[in-house]
PDB file of N, CA and C in Angstrom:
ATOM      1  N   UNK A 251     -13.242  -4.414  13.920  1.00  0.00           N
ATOM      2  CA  UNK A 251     -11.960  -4.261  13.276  1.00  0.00           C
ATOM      3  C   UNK A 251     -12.192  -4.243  11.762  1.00  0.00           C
ATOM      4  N   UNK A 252     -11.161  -3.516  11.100  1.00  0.00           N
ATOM      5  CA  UNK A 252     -11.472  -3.116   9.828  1.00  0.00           C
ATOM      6  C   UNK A 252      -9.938  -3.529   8.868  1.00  0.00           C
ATOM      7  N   UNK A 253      -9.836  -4.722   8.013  1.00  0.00           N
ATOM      8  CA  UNK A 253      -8.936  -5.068   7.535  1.00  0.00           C
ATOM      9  C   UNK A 253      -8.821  -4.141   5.872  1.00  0.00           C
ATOM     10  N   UNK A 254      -7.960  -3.908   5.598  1.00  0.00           N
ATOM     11  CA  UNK A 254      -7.573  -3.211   4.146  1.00  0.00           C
ATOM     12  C   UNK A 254      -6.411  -3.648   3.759  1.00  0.00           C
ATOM     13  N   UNK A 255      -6.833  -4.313   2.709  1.00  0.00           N
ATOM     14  CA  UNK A 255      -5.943  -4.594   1.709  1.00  0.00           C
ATOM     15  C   UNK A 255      -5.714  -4.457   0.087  1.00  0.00           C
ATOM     16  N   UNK A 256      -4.486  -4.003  -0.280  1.00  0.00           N
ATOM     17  CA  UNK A 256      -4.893  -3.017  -1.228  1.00  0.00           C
ATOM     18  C   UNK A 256      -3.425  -3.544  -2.079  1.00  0.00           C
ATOM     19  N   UNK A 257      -3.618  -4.086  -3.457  1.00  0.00           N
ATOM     20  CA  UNK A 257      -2.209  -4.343  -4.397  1.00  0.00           C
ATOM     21  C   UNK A 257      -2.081  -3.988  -5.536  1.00  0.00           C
ATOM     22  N   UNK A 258      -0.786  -3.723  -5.409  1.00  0.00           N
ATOM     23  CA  UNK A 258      -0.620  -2.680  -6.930  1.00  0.00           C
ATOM     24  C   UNK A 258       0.221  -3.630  -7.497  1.00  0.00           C
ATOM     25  N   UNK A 259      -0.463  -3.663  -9.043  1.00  0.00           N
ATOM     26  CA  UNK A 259       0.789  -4.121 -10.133  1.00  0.00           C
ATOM     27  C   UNK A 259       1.184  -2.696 -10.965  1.00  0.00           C
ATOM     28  N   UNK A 260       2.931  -2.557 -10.950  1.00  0.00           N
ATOM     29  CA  UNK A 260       3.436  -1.764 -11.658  1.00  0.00           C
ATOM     30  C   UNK A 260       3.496  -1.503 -13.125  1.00  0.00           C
ATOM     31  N   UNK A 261       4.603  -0.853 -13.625  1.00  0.00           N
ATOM     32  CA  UNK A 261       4.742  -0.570 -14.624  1.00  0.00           C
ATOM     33  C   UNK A 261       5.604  -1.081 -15.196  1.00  0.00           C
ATOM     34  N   UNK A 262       6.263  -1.346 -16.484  1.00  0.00           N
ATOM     35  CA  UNK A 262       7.747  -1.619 -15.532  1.00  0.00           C
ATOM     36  C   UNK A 262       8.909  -0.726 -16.067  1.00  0.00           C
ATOM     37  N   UNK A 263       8.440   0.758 -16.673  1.00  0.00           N
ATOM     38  CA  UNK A 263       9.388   1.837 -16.112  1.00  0.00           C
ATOM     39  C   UNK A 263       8.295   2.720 -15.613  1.00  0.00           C
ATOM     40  N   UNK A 264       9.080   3.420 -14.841  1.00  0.00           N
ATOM     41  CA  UNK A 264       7.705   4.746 -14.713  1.00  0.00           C
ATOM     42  C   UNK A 264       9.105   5.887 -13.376  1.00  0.00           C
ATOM     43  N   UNK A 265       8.574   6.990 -13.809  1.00  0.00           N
ATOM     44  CA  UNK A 265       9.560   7.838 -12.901  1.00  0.00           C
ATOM     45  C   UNK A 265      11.038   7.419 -12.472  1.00  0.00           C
ATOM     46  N   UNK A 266      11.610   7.370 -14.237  1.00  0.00           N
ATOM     47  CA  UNK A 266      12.659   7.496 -14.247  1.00  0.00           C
ATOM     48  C   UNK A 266      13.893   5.944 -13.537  1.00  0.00           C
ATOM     49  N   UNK A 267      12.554   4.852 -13.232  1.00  0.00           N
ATOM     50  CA  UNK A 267      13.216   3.791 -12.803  1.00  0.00           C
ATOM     51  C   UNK A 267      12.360   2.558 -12.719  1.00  0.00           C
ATOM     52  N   UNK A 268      13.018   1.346 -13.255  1.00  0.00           N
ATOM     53  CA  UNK A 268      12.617   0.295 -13.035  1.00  0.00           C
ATOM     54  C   UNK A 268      11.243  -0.269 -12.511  1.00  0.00           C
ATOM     55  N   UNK A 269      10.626  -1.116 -12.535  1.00  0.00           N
ATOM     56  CA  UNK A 269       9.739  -1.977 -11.631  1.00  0.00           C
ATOM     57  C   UNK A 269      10.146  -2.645 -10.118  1.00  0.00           C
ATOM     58  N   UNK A 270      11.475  -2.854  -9.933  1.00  0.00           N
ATOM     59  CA  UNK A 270      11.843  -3.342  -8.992  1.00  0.00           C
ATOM     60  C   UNK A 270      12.109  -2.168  -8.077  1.00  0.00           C
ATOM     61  N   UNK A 271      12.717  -1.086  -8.578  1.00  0.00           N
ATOM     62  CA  UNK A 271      13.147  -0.051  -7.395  1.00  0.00           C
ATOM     63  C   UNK A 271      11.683   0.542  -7.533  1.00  0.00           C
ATOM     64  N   UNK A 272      10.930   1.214  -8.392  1.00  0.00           N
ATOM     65  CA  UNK A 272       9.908   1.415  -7.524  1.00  0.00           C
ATOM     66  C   UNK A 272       9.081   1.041  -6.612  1.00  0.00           C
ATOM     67  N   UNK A 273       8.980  -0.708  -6.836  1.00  0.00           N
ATOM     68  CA  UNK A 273       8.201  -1.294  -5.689  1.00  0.00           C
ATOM     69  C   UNK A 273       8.818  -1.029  -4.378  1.00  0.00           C
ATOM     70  N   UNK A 274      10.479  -0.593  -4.531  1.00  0.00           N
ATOM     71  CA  UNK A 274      10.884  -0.759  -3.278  1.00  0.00           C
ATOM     72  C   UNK A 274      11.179   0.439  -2.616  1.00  0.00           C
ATOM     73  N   UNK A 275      10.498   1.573  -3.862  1.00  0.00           N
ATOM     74  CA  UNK A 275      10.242   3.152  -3.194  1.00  0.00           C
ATOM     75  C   UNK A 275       9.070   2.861  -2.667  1.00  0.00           C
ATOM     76  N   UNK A 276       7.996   2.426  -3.175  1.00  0.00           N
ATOM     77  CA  UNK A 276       6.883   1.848  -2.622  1.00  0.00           C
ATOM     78  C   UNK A 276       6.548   1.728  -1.369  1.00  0.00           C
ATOM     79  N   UNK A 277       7.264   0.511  -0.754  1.00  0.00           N
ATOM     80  CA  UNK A 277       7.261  -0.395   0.195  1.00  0.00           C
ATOM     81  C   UNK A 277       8.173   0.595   1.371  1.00  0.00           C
ATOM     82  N   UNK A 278       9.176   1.570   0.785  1.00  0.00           N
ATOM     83  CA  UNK A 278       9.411   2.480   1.989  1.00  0.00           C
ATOM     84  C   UNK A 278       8.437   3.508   2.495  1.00  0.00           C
ATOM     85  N   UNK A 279       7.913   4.121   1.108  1.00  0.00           N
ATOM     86  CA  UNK A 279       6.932   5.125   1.521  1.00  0.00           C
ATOM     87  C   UNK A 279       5.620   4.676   2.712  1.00  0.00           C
ATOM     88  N   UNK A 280       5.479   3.506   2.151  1.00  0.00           N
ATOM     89  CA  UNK A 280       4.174   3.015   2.909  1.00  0.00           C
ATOM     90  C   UNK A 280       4.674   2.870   4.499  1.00  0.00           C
ATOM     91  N   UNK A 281       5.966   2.219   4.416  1.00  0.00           N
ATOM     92  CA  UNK A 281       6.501   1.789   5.529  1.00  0.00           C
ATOM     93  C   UNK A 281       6.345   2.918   6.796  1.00  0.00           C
ATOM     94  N   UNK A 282       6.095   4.224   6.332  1.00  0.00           N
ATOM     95  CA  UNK A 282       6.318   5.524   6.726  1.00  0.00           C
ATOM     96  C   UNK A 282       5.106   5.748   7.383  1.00  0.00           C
ATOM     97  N   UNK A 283       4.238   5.284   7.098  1.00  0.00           N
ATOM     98  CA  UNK A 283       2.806   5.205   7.293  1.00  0.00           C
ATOM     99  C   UNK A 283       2.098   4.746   8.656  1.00  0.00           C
ATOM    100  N   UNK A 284       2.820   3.459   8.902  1.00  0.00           N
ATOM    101  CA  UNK A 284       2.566   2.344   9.727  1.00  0.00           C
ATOM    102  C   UNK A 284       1.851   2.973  11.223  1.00  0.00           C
ATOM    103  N   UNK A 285       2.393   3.881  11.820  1.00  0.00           N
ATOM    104  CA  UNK A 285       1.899   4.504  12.699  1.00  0.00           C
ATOM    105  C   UNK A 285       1.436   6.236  12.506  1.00  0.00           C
ATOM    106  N   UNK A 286       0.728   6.682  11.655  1.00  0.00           N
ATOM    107  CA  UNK A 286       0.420   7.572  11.574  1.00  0.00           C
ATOM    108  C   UNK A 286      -0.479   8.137  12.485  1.00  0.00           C
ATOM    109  N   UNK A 287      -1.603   7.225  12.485  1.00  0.00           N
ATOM    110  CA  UNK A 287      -2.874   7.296  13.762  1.00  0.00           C
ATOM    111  C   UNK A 287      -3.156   6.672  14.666  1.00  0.00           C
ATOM    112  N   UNK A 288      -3.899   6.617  15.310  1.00  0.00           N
ATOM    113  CA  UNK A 288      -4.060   6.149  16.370  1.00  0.00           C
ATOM    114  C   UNK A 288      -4.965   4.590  15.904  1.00  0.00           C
ATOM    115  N   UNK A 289      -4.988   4.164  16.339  1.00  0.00           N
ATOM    116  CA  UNK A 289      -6.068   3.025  15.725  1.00  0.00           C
ATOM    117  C   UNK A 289      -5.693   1.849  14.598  1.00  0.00           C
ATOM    118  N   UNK A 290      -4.338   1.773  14.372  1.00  0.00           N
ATOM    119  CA  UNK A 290      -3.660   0.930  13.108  1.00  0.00           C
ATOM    120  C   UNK A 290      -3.471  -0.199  14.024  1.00  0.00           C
ATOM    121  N   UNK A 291      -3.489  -1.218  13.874  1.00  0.00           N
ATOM    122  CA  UNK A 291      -3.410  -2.293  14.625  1.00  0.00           C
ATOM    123  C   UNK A 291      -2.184  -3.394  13.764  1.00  0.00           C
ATOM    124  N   UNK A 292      -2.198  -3.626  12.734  1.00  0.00           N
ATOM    125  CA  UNK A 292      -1.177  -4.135  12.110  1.00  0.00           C
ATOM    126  C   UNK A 292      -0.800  -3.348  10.898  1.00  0.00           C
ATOM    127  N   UNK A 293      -0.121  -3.314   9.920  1.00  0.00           N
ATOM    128  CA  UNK A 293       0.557  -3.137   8.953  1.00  0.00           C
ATOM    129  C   UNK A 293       1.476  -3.309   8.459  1.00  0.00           C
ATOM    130  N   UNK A 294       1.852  -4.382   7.089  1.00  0.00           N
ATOM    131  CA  UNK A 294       2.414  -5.085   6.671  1.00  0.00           C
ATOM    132  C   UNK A 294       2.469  -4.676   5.141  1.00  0.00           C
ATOM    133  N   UNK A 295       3.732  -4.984   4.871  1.00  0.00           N
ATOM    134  CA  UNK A 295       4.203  -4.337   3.076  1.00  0.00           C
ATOM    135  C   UNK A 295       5.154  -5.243   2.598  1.00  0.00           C
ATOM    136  N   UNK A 296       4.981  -5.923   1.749  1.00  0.00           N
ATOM    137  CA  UNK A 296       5.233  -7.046   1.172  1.00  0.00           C
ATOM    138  C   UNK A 296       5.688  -6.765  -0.548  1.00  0.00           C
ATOM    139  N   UNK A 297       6.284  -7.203  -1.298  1.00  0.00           N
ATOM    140  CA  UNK A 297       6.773  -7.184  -2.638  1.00  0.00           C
ATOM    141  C   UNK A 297       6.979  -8.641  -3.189  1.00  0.00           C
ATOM    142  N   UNK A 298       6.599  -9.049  -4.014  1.00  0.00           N
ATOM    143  CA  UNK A 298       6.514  -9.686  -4.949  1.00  0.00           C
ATOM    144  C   UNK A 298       7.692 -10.852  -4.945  1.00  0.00           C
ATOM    145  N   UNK A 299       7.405 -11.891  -4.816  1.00  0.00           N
ATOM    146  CA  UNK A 299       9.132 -12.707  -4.787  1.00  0.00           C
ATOM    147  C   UNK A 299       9.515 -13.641  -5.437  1.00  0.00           C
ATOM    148  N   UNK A 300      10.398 -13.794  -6.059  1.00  0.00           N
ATOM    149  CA  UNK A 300      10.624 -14.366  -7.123  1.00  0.00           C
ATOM    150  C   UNK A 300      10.737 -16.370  -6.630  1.00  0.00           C
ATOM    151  N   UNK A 301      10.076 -16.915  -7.803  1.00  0.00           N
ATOM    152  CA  UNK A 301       9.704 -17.850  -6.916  1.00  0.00           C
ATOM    153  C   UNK A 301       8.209 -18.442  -6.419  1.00  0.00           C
ATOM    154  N   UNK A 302       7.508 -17.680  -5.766  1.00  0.00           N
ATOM    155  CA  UNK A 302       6.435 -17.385  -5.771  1.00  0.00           C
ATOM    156  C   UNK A 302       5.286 -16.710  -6.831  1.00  0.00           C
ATOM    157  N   UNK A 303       4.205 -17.476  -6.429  1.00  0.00           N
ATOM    158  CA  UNK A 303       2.926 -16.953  -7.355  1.00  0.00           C
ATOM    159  C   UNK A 303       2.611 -15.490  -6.944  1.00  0.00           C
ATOM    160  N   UNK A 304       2.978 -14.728  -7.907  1.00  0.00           N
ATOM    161  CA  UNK A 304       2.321 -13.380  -7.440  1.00  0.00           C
ATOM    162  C   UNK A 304       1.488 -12.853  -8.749  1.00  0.00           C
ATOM    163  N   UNK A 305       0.247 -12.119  -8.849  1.00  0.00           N
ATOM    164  CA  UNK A 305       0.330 -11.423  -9.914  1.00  0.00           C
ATOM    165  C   UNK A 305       0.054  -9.678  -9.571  1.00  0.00           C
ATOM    166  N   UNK A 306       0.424  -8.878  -8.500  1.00  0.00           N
ATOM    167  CA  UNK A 306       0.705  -7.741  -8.083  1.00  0.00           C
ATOM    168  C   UNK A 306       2.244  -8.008  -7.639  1.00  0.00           C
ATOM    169  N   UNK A 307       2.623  -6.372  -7.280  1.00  0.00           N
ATOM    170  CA  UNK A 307       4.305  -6.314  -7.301  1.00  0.00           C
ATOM    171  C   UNK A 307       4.390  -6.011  -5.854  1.00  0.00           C
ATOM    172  N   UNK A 308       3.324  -4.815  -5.009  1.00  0.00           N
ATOM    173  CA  UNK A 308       3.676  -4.947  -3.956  1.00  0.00           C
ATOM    174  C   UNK A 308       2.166  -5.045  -3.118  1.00  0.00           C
ATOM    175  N   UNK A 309       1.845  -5.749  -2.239  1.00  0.00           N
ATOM    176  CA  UNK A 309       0.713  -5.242  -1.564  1.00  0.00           C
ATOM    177  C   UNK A 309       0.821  -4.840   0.042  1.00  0.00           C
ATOM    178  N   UNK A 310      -0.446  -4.224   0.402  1.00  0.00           N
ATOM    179  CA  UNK A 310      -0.393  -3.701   1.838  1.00  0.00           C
ATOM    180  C   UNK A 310      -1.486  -4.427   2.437  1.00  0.00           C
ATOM    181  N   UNK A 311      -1.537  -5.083   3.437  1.00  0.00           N
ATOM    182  CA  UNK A 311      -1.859  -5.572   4.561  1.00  0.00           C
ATOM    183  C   UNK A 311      -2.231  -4.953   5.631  1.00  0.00           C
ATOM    184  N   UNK A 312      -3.049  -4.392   6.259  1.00  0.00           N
ATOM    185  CA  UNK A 312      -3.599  -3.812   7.254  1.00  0.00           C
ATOM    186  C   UNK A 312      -4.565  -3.932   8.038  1.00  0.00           C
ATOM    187  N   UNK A 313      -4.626  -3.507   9.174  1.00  0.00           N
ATOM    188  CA  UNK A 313      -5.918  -3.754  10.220  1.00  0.00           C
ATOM    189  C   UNK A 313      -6.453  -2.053  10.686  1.00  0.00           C
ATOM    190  N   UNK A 314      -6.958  -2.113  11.291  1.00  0.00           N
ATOM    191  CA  UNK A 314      -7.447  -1.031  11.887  1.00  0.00           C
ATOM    192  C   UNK A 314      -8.604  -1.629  13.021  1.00  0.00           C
ATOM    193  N   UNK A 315      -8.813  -0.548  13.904  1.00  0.00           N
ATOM    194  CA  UNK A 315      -9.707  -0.177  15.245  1.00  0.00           C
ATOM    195  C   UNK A 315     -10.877  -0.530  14.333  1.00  0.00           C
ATOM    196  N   UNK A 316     -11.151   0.674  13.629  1.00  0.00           N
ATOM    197  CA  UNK A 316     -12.701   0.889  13.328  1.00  0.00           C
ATOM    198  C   UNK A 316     -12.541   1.096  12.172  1.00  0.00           C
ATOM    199  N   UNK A 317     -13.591   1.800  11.252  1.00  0.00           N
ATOM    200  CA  UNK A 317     -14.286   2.405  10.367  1.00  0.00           C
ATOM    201  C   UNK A 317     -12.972   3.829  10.424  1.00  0.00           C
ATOM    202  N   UNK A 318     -13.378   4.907  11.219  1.00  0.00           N
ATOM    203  CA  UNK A 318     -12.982   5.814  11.952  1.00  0.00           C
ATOM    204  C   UNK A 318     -11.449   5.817  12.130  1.00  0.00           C
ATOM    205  N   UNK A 319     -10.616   4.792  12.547  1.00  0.00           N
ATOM    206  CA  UNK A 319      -9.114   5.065  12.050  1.00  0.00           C
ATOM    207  C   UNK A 319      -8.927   4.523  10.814  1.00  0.00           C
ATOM    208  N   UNK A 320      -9.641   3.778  10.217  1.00  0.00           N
ATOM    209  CA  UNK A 320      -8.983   3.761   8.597  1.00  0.00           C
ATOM    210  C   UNK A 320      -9.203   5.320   7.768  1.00  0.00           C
ATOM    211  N   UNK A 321     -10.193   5.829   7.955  1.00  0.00           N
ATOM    212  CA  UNK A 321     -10.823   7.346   6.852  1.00  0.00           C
ATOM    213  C   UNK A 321      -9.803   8.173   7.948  1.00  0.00           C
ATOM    214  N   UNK A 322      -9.417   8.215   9.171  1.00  0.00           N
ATOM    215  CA  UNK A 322      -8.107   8.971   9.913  1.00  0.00           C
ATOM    216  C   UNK A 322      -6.823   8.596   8.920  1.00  0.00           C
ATOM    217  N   UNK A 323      -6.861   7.215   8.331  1.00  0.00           N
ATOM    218  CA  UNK A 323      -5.359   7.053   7.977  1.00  0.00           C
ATOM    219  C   UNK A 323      -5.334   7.276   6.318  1.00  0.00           C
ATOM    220  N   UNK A 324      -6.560   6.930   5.702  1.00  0.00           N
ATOM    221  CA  UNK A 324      -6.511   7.503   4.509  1.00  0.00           C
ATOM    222  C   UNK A 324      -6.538   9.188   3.970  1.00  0.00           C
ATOM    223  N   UNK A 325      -7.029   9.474   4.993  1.00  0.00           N
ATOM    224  CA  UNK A 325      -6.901  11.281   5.109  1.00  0.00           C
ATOM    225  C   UNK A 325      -5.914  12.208   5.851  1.00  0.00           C
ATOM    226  N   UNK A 326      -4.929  11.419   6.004  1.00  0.00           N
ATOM    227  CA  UNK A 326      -3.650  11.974   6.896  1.00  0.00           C
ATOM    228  C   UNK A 326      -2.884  12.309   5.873  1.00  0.00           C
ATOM    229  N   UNK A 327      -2.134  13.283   6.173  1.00  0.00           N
ATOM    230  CA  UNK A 327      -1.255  14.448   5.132  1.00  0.00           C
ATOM    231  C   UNK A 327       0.098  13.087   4.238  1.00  0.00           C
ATOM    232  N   UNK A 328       0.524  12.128   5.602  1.00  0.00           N
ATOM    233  CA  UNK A 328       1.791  11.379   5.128  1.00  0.00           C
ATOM    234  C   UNK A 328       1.057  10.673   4.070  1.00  0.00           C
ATOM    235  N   UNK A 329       0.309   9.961   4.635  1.00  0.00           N
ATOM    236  CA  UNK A 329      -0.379   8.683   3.134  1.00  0.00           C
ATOM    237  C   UNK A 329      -1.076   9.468   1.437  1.00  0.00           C
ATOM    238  N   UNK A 330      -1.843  10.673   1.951  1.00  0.00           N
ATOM    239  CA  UNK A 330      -2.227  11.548   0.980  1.00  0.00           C
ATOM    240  C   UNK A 330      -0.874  12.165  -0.410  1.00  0.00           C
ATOM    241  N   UNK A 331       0.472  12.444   0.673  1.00  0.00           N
ATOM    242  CA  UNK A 331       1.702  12.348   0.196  1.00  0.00           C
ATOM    243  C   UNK A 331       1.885  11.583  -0.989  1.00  0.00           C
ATOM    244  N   UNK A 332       2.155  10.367  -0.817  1.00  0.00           N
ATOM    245  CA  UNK A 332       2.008   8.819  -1.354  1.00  0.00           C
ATOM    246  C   UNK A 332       1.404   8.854  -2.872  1.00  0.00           C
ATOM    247  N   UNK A 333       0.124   9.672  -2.812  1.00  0.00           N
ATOM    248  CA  UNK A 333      -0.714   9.082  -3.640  1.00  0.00           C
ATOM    249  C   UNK A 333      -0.084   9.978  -5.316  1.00  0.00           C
ATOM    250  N   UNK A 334       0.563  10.618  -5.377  1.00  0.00           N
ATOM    251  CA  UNK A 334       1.300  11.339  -7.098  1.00  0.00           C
ATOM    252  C   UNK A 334       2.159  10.303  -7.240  1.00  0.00           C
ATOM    253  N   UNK A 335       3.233   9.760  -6.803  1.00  0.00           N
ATOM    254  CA  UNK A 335       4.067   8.912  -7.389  1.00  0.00           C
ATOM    255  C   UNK A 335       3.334   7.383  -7.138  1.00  0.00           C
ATOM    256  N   UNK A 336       2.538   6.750  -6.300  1.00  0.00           N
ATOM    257  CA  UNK A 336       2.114   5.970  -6.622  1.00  0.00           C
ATOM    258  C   UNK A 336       0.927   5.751  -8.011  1.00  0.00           C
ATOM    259  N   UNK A 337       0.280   6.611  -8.015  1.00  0.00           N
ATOM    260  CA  UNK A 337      -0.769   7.254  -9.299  1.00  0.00           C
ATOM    261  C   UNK A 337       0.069   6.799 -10.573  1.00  0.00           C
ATOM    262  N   UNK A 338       1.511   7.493 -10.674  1.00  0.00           N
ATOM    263  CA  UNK A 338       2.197   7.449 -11.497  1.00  0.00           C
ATOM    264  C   UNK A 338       3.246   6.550 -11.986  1.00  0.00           C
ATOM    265  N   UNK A 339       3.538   5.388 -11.265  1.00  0.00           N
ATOM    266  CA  UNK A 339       3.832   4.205 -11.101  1.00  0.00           C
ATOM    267  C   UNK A 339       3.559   2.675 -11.285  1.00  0.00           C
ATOM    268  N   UNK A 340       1.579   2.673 -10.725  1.00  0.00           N
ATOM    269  CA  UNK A 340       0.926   1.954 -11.510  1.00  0.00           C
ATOM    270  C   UNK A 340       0.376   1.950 -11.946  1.00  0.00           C
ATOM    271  N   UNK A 341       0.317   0.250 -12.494  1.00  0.00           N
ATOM    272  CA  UNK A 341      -0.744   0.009 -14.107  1.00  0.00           C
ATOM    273  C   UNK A 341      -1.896  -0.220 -13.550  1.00  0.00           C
ATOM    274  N   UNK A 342      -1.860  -0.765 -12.373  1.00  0.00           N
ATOM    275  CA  UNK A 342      -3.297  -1.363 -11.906  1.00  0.00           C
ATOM    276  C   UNK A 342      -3.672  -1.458 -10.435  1.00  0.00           C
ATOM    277  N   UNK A 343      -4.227  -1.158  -9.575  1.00  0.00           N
ATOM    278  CA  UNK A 343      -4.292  -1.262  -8.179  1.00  0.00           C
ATOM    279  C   UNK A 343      -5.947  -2.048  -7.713  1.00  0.00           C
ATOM    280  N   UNK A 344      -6.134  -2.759  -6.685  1.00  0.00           N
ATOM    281  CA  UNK A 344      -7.039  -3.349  -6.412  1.00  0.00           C
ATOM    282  C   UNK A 344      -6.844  -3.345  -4.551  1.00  0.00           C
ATOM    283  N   UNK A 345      -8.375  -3.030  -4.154  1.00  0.00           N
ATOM    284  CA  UNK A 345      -8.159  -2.565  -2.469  1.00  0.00           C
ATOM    285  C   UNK A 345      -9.762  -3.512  -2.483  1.00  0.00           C
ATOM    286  N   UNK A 346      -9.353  -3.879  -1.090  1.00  0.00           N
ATOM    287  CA  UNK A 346     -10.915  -4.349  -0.439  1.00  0.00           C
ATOM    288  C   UNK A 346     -10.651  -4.493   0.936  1.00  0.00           C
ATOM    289  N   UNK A 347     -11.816  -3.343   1.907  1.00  0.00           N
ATOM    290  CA  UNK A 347     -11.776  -3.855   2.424  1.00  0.00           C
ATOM    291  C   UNK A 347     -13.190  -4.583   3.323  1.00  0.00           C
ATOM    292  N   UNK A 348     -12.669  -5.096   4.546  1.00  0.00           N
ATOM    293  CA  UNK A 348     -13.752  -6.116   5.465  1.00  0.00           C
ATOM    294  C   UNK A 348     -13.928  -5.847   6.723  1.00  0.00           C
ATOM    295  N   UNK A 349     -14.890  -6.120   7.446  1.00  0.00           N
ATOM    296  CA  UNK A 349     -15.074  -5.889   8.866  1.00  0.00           C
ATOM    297  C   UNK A 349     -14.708  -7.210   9.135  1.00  0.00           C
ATOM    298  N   UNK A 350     -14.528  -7.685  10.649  1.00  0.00           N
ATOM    299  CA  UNK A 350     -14.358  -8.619  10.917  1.00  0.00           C
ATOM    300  C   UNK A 350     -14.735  -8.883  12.620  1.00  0.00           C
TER     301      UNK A 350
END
């Protein structure tokens, strides 16, 4: 199994809106994602909460089968989608992932 996790800190304007609504264009787009391929085993999208220690705005949480459905889900047309307005949104992004 192949965990990926990956968090973006924003901007806090960028495309015409806020830090808060983009995280929460964000967190739909990704949401869109969740079953793209075959082989996703969890996926989870989370935003920032006030209250809590955060220093990213939204992160993603994920599992996968293998090796083999994560490079399926990073190379699928919907998530590839994703990547111009997220590009353009944040300041900073950080991904790692692990076998397990």
């Amino acid at each position: 199994m192949i965990k990926h996790i990956v968090m973006w800190k924003l901007k806090e304007e960028a495309e015409g809106a806020d830090r808060l609504a983009n995280a929460r264009e964000m967190k739909r787009r990704l949401e869109e994602c969740a079953q793209i391929v075959p082989g996703i085993l969890s996926f989870e999208v989370a935003l920032a909460q006030p209250g809590l220690e955060a220093t990213y705005d939204v992160v993603l949480y994920s599992a996968f089968e293998d090796k083999a459905a994560l490079e399926a889900y990073a190379a699928h047309p919907t998530h590839q989608a994703l990547m111009p307005f997220f590009k353009a949104v944040r300041e900073g992004r950080q991904c790692m992932d692990y076998e397990v």
